[in-house]
Amino acid sequence: MADIDIESMVAPASAEPLKPIPTPVDQVADFPHSDEVPEGCVVIEDDFADTFFFSTYITEEKYVTRETKEGHLDLKLTIYTPFHDDPNIPDGNHENGWPVIVFMRGAAFFKPNPASFNSLYTRLSEKGYAVVVPEYRPSTVAPFPAQMQDCKTAIRYVRRNAERLGFDPGRIALFGDSAGGHTVLVAGFTGDAAPDTPEYAETSAEVSCIVDWYGPTDFVKMNYYPSSQDHNPADCPEGMELGGVSVLENPDRSREASPMTYLSEDRPTPPTLIMHGGRDLLVPFNQSCRLYVTMRALGKDVTFYKLDNASHAAYGFRGDQAIGLVITWLKERL
């Protein structure tokens, strides 16, 4: 270092130490520009726009305790909240708190690994949404309607704690994938109606809108379309959701657990976005078709995107285009 004359190549801006320049968060972009360009430094003059990597807080808290055969089961929420002082977060209409997405992670009605979708939650949060990911009872602990009841309880918990959390209680959306899509459809279609749960009952579980990614909608019809698995046995995902019984041998129970059962012309239904891959090997594409045509026939606000060559949660769903469709749709409804 002694042989390198750094000062002659990168001279200080001042002969005397400078005082700090007070810079409020909303004036960061106007901080004085540096005109230094050391020899060999490449100057890129295009304006770079931040599109991701905004600050996101990740916290966790218990929202309910359920009684099971094994004893007490504490269920927690993982919460992804945009950094409230970051002026670069787009679509930042959060004067009354952040709009909320309650995301139910699917896992064939078994115990999910919600963290496997961390990148999705963060991307949604970066776009100006608080994302709440609840734990819920899997079908091996409690069959239908346990999962959607846990979803409703989470919605109510979020709404009653909205001021503390910095959320807008009037802007809550549901978003779920696969079995989680099934859960948000039933929870969103029923709201404060049965099948319900008494926890925080004084607070509403109604939501502004629903996003369903490739969720099962009509259990009895799943085996009538191509699939990589049998959707009838007692130990299949749908059979376990019914309580460990055959799907086709229990049509009444199957209908009770199917989201379409809870659609009616006289009950208001939240606007719903359906997205499904044309090569889905686990949940037949027809499941979303059945939901879509039923909702249209009932005059509901429903949007359906077929990702033509996408599979189940892949080959199209893990990209900016799919997330962009969701964000664009949410902007108009949340």
PDB file of C-alpha atoms in Angstrom, residues 65-243:
ATOM      1  CA  THR A  65     -54.613 -23.310  20.186  1.00  0.00           C
ATOM      2  CA  ARG A  66     -56.570 -26.349  19.005  1.00  0.00           C
ATOM      3  CA  GLU A  67     -57.489 -29.414  21.038  1.00  0.00           C
ATOM      4  CA  THR A  68     -56.501 -32.682  19.327  1.00  0.00           C
ATOM      5  CA  LYS A  69     -56.325 -36.336  20.311  1.00  0.00           C
ATOM      6  CA  GLU A  70     -52.663 -35.786  21.157  1.00  0.00           C
ATOM      7  CA  GLY A  71     -53.388 -32.709  23.291  1.00  0.00           C
ATOM      8  CA  HIS A  72     -52.923 -28.985  22.769  1.00  0.00           C
ATOM      9  CA  LEU A  73     -51.749 -27.851  19.335  1.00  0.00           C
ATOM     10  CA  ASP A  74     -50.526 -24.258  18.977  1.00  0.00           C
ATOM     11  CA  LEU A  75     -50.948 -22.904  15.458  1.00  0.00           C
ATOM     12  CA  LYS A  76     -48.744 -20.030  14.347  1.00  0.00           C
ATOM     13  CA  LEU A  77     -48.708 -17.369  11.666  1.00  0.00           C
ATOM     14  CA  THR A  78     -45.601 -16.373   9.749  1.00  0.00           C
ATOM     15  CA  ILE A  79     -45.977 -12.741   8.720  1.00  0.00           C
ATOM     16  CA  TYR A  80     -44.119 -11.011   5.882  1.00  0.00           C
ATOM     17  CA  THR A  81     -44.511  -7.247   6.187  1.00  0.00           C
ATOM     18  CA  PRO A  82     -43.110  -4.589   3.839  1.00  0.00           C
ATOM     19  CA  PHE A  83     -40.622  -2.224   5.470  1.00  0.00           C
ATOM     20  CA  HIS A  84     -42.908   0.719   6.202  1.00  0.00           C
ATOM     21  CA  ASP A  85     -40.312   3.442   5.553  1.00  0.00           C
ATOM     22  CA  ASP A  86     -39.117   2.199   2.167  1.00  0.00           C
ATOM     23  CA  PRO A  87     -40.348   4.806  -0.363  1.00  0.00           C
ATOM     24  CA  ASN A  88     -39.401   2.605  -3.313  1.00  0.00           C
ATOM     25  CA  ILE A  89     -42.021  -0.089  -2.697  1.00  0.00           C
ATOM     26  CA  PRO A  90     -44.462   0.156  -5.633  1.00  0.00           C
ATOM     27  CA  ASP A  91     -48.213   0.510  -5.327  1.00  0.00           C
ATOM     28  CA  GLY A  92     -47.726   1.817  -1.824  1.00  0.00           C
ATOM     29  CA  ASN A  93     -51.308   2.778  -0.961  1.00  0.00           C
ATOM     30  CA  HIS A  94     -51.062   1.910   2.698  1.00  0.00           C
ATOM     31  CA  GLU A  95     -52.296   5.004   4.531  1.00  0.00           C
ATOM     32  CA  ASN A  96     -54.741   2.789   6.453  1.00  0.00           C
ATOM     33  CA  GLY A  97     -52.292  -0.095   6.744  1.00  0.00           C
ATOM     34  CA  TRP A  98     -50.940  -2.688   4.352  1.00  0.00           C
ATOM     35  CA  PRO A  99     -53.393  -4.774   2.316  1.00  0.00           C
ATOM     36  CA  VAL A 100     -53.184  -8.395   3.463  1.00  0.00           C
ATOM     37  CA  ILE A 101     -52.832 -11.708   1.638  1.00  0.00           C
ATOM     38  CA  VAL A 102     -53.584 -14.753   3.797  1.00  0.00           C
ATOM     39  CA  PHE A 103     -51.762 -17.570   2.011  1.00  0.00           C
ATOM     40  CA  MET A 104     -52.711 -21.206   2.617  1.00  0.00           C
ATOM     41  CA  ARG A 105     -49.873 -23.454   1.458  1.00  0.00           C
ATOM     42  CA  GLY A 106     -51.013 -26.735  -0.052  1.00  0.00           C
ATOM     43  CA  ALA A 107     -49.630 -30.195   0.733  1.00  0.00           C
ATOM     44  CA  ALA A 108     -52.323 -32.669  -0.357  1.00  0.00           C
ATOM     45  CA  PHE A 109     -54.177 -31.832   2.896  1.00  0.00           C
ATOM     46  CA  PHE A 110     -51.210 -33.152   4.884  1.00  0.00           C
ATOM     47  CA  LYS A 111     -48.750 -31.062   6.910  1.00  0.00           C
ATOM     48  CA  PRO A 112     -47.177 -28.504   4.554  1.00  0.00           C
ATOM     49  CA  ASN A 113     -43.757 -26.935   4.530  1.00  0.00           C
ATOM     50  CA  PRO A 114     -44.830 -23.293   4.169  1.00  0.00           C
ATOM     51  CA  ALA A 115     -41.204 -22.131   3.927  1.00  0.00           C
ATOM     52  CA  SER A 116     -40.917 -23.831   0.530  1.00  0.00           C
ATOM     53  CA  PHE A 117     -42.771 -20.821  -0.896  1.00  0.00           C
ATOM     54  CA  ASN A 118     -40.689 -18.173   0.912  1.00  0.00           C
ATOM     55  CA  SER A 119     -39.593 -16.585  -2.356  1.00  0.00           C
ATOM     56  CA  LEU A 120     -43.239 -16.128  -3.397  1.00  0.00           C
ATOM     57  CA  TYR A 121     -44.245 -14.573  -0.076  1.00  0.00           C
ATOM     58  CA  THR A 122     -41.300 -12.188  -0.261  1.00  0.00           C
ATOM     59  CA  ARG A 123     -42.096 -11.165  -3.830  1.00  0.00           C
ATOM     60  CA  LEU A 124     -45.693 -10.417  -2.866  1.00  0.00           C
ATOM     61  CA  SER A 125     -44.514  -8.429   0.149  1.00  0.00           C
ATOM     62  CA  GLU A 126     -42.075  -6.495  -2.019  1.00  0.00           C
ATOM     63  CA  LYS A 127     -45.043  -5.413  -4.129  1.00  0.00           C
ATOM     64  CA  GLY A 128     -46.711  -3.786  -1.146  1.00  0.00           C
ATOM     65  CA  TYR A 129     -48.697  -6.586   0.523  1.00  0.00           C
ATOM     66  CA  ALA A 130     -48.479  -8.037   3.998  1.00  0.00           C
ATOM     67  CA  VAL A 131     -48.449 -11.812   3.567  1.00  0.00           C
ATOM     68  CA  VAL A 132     -49.733 -13.995   6.397  1.00  0.00           C
ATOM     69  CA  VAL A 133     -49.023 -17.747   6.209  1.00  0.00           C
ATOM     70  CA  PRO A 134     -50.944 -19.771   8.812  1.00  0.00           C
ATOM     71  CA  GLU A 135     -50.119 -23.214  10.080  1.00  0.00           C
ATOM     72  CA  TYR A 136     -53.193 -25.431   9.996  1.00  0.00           C
ATOM     73  CA  ARG A 137     -54.296 -28.867  11.131  1.00  0.00           C
ATOM     74  CA  PRO A 138     -53.479 -31.505   8.499  1.00  0.00           C
ATOM     75  CA  SER A 139     -56.027 -34.170   7.550  1.00  0.00           C
ATOM     76  CA  THR A 140     -54.120 -36.721   9.642  1.00  0.00           C
ATOM     77  CA  VAL A 141     -54.981 -34.635  12.720  1.00  0.00           C
ATOM     78  CA  ALA A 142     -58.437 -33.381  11.719  1.00  0.00           C
ATOM     79  CA  PRO A 143     -60.343 -33.849   8.424  1.00  0.00           C
ATOM     80  CA  PHE A 144     -62.619 -31.374   6.657  1.00  0.00           C
ATOM     81  CA  PRO A 145     -63.632 -28.721   7.645  1.00  0.00           C
ATOM     82  CA  ALA A 146     -60.643 -28.243   9.985  1.00  0.00           C
ATOM     83  CA  GLN A 147     -58.328 -26.609   7.447  1.00  0.00           C
ATOM     84  CA  MET A 148     -60.821 -23.998   6.289  1.00  0.00           C
ATOM     85  CA  GLN A 149     -61.856 -23.331   9.888  1.00  0.00           C
ATOM     86  CA  ASP A 150     -58.216 -22.631  10.733  1.00  0.00           C
ATOM     87  CA  CYS A 151     -58.096 -20.338   7.705  1.00  0.00           C
ATOM     88  CA  LYS A 152     -61.134 -18.405   8.947  1.00  0.00           C
ATOM     89  CA  THR A 153     -59.667 -18.158  12.437  1.00  0.00           C
ATOM     90  CA  ALA A 154     -56.454 -16.753  10.952  1.00  0.00           C
ATOM     91  CA  ILE A 155     -58.417 -14.150   8.974  1.00  0.00           C
ATOM     92  CA  ARG A 156     -60.264 -13.075  12.109  1.00  0.00           C
ATOM     93  CA  TYR A 157     -57.045 -12.931  14.124  1.00  0.00           C
ATOM     94  CA  VAL A 158     -55.426 -10.731  11.490  1.00  0.00           C
ATOM     95  CA  ARG A 159     -58.445  -8.428  11.304  1.00  0.00           C
ATOM     96  CA  ARG A 160     -58.787  -7.983  15.087  1.00  0.00           C
ATOM     97  CA  ASN A 161     -55.033  -7.301  15.393  1.00  0.00           C
ATOM     98  CA  ALA A 162     -54.782  -5.177  12.242  1.00  0.00           C
ATOM     99  CA  GLU A 163     -53.931  -1.902  13.969  1.00  0.00           C
ATOM    100  CA  ARG A 164     -51.109  -3.469  15.974  1.00  0.00           C
ATOM    101  CA  LEU A 165     -49.744  -5.229  12.908  1.00  0.00           C
ATOM    102  CA  GLY A 166     -50.039  -2.186  10.639  1.00  0.00           C
ATOM    103  CA  PHE A 167     -52.615  -3.848   8.359  1.00  0.00           C
ATOM    104  CA  ASP A 168     -55.760  -2.584   6.649  1.00  0.00           C
ATOM    105  CA  PRO A 169     -58.625  -4.701   8.075  1.00  0.00           C
ATOM    106  CA  GLY A 170     -60.822  -3.788   5.111  1.00  0.00           C
ATOM    107  CA  ARG A 171     -58.436  -5.233   2.505  1.00  0.00           C
ATOM    108  CA  ILE A 172     -57.820  -8.928   3.058  1.00  0.00           C
ATOM    109  CA  ALA A 173     -57.379 -11.442   0.233  1.00  0.00           C
ATOM    110  CA  LEU A 174     -57.073 -15.220   0.298  1.00  0.00           C
ATOM    111  CA  PHE A 175     -54.472 -17.010  -1.830  1.00  0.00           C
ATOM    112  CA  GLY A 176     -53.859 -20.745  -1.864  1.00  0.00           C
ATOM    113  CA  ASP A 177     -52.228 -23.386  -4.017  1.00  0.00           C
ATOM    114  CA  SER A 178     -53.397 -26.980  -4.601  1.00  0.00           C
ATOM    115  CA  ALA A 179     -55.028 -28.207  -1.359  1.00  0.00           C
ATOM    116  CA  GLY A 180     -54.516 -24.655  -0.094  1.00  0.00           C
ATOM    117  CA  GLY A 181     -56.526 -23.448  -3.086  1.00  0.00           C
ATOM    118  CA  HIS A 182     -59.339 -25.757  -2.002  1.00  0.00           C
ATOM    119  CA  THR A 183     -59.110 -24.327   1.514  1.00  0.00           C
ATOM    120  CA  VAL A 184     -59.268 -20.660   0.487  1.00  0.00           C
ATOM    121  CA  LEU A 185     -62.175 -21.331  -1.855  1.00  0.00           C
ATOM    122  CA  VAL A 186     -64.313 -22.907   0.872  1.00  0.00           C
ATOM    123  CA  ALA A 187     -63.283 -20.308   3.457  1.00  0.00           C
ATOM    124  CA  GLY A 188     -63.830 -17.428   1.040  1.00  0.00           C
ATOM    125  CA  PHE A 189     -67.149 -18.715  -0.299  1.00  0.00           C
ATOM    126  CA  THR A 190     -68.594 -19.272   3.181  1.00  0.00           C
ATOM    127  CA  GLY A 191     -67.131 -16.307   5.095  1.00  0.00           C
ATOM    128  CA  ASP A 192     -69.112 -15.969   8.317  1.00  0.00           C
ATOM    129  CA  ALA A 193     -71.508 -18.779   7.397  1.00  0.00           C
ATOM    130  CA  ALA A 194     -71.232 -22.483   8.244  1.00  0.00           C
ATOM    131  CA  PRO A 195     -69.107 -24.513   8.431  1.00  0.00           C
ATOM    132  CA  ASP A 196     -67.529 -22.059  10.846  1.00  0.00           C
ATOM    133  CA  THR A 197     -65.544 -21.922  14.068  1.00  0.00           C
ATOM    134  CA  PRO A 198     -66.246 -20.011  17.294  1.00  0.00           C
ATOM    135  CA  GLU A 199     -62.787 -18.478  17.837  1.00  0.00           C
ATOM    136  CA  TYR A 200     -62.899 -14.678  17.514  1.00  0.00           C
ATOM    137  CA  ALA A 201     -66.478 -15.044  16.226  1.00  0.00           C
ATOM    138  CA  GLU A 202     -67.209 -11.387  16.958  1.00  0.00           C
ATOM    139  CA  THR A 203     -64.812 -10.497  14.125  1.00  0.00           C
ATOM    140  CA  SER A 204     -65.742 -11.137  10.483  1.00  0.00           C
ATOM    141  CA  ALA A 205     -63.963 -13.725   8.317  1.00  0.00           C
ATOM    142  CA  GLU A 206     -65.249 -12.203   5.066  1.00  0.00           C
ATOM    143  CA  VAL A 207     -62.558 -11.330   2.505  1.00  0.00           C
ATOM    144  CA  SER A 208     -62.233  -8.966  -0.449  1.00  0.00           C
ATOM    145  CA  CYS A 209     -61.128 -11.540  -3.034  1.00  0.00           C
ATOM    146  CA  ILE A 210     -59.705 -15.039  -3.599  1.00  0.00           C
ATOM    147  CA  VAL A 211     -56.786 -16.369  -5.660  1.00  0.00           C
ATOM    148  CA  ASP A 212     -56.982 -20.106  -6.371  1.00  0.00           C
ATOM    149  CA  TRP A 213     -54.004 -21.892  -7.911  1.00  0.00           C
ATOM    150  CA  TYR A 214     -54.971 -25.371  -9.195  1.00  0.00           C
ATOM    151  CA  GLY A 215     -57.136 -26.323  -6.223  1.00  0.00           C
ATOM    152  CA  PRO A 216     -59.487 -29.350  -6.143  1.00  0.00           C
ATOM    153  CA  THR A 217     -63.106 -28.215  -6.453  1.00  0.00           C
ATOM    154  CA  ASP A 218     -65.262 -31.333  -6.985  1.00  0.00           C
ATOM    155  CA  PHE A 219     -63.836 -34.474  -5.337  1.00  0.00           C
ATOM    156  CA  VAL A 220     -66.250 -36.964  -6.930  1.00  0.00           C
ATOM    157  CA  LYS A 221     -65.233 -35.955 -10.471  1.00  0.00           C
ATOM    158  CA  MET A 222     -61.454 -36.060 -10.036  1.00  0.00           C
ATOM    159  CA  ASN A 223     -61.104 -39.708 -11.074  1.00  0.00           C
ATOM    160  CA  TYR A 224     -62.940 -39.096 -14.353  1.00  0.00           C
ATOM    161  CA  TYR A 225     -59.986 -37.208 -15.855  1.00  0.00           C
ATOM    162  CA  PRO A 226     -56.311 -38.085 -16.463  1.00  0.00           C
ATOM    163  CA  SER A 227     -54.163 -37.984 -13.328  1.00  0.00           C
ATOM    164  CA  SER A 228     -50.957 -39.514 -11.998  1.00  0.00           C
ATOM    165  CA  GLN A 229     -52.744 -40.746  -8.869  1.00  0.00           C
ATOM    166  CA  ASP A 230     -55.964 -42.429  -7.828  1.00  0.00           C
ATOM    167  CA  HIS A 231     -58.301 -39.920  -6.163  1.00  0.00           C
ATOM    168  CA  ASN A 232     -60.684 -42.506  -4.720  1.00  0.00           C
ATOM    169  CA  PRO A 233     -59.036 -44.693  -2.009  1.00  0.00           C
ATOM    170  CA  ALA A 234     -59.485 -43.937   1.669  1.00  0.00           C
ATOM    171  CA  ASP A 235     -55.776 -43.147   2.005  1.00  0.00           C
ATOM    172  CA  CYS A 236     -55.540 -40.813  -0.996  1.00  0.00           C
ATOM    173  CA  PRO A 237     -55.343 -37.057  -0.209  1.00  0.00           C
ATOM    174  CA  GLU A 238     -59.046 -36.467  -0.835  1.00  0.00           C
ATOM    175  CA  GLY A 239     -60.047 -39.630   1.019  1.00  0.00           C
ATOM    176  CA  MET A 240     -58.009 -38.549   4.043  1.00  0.00           C
ATOM    177  CA  GLU A 241     -59.627 -35.112   3.883  1.00  0.00           C
ATOM    178  CA  LEU A 242     -62.990 -36.851   4.143  1.00  0.00           C
ATOM    179  CA  GLY A 243     -61.847 -38.700   7.245  1.00  0.00           C
TER     180      GLY A 243
END
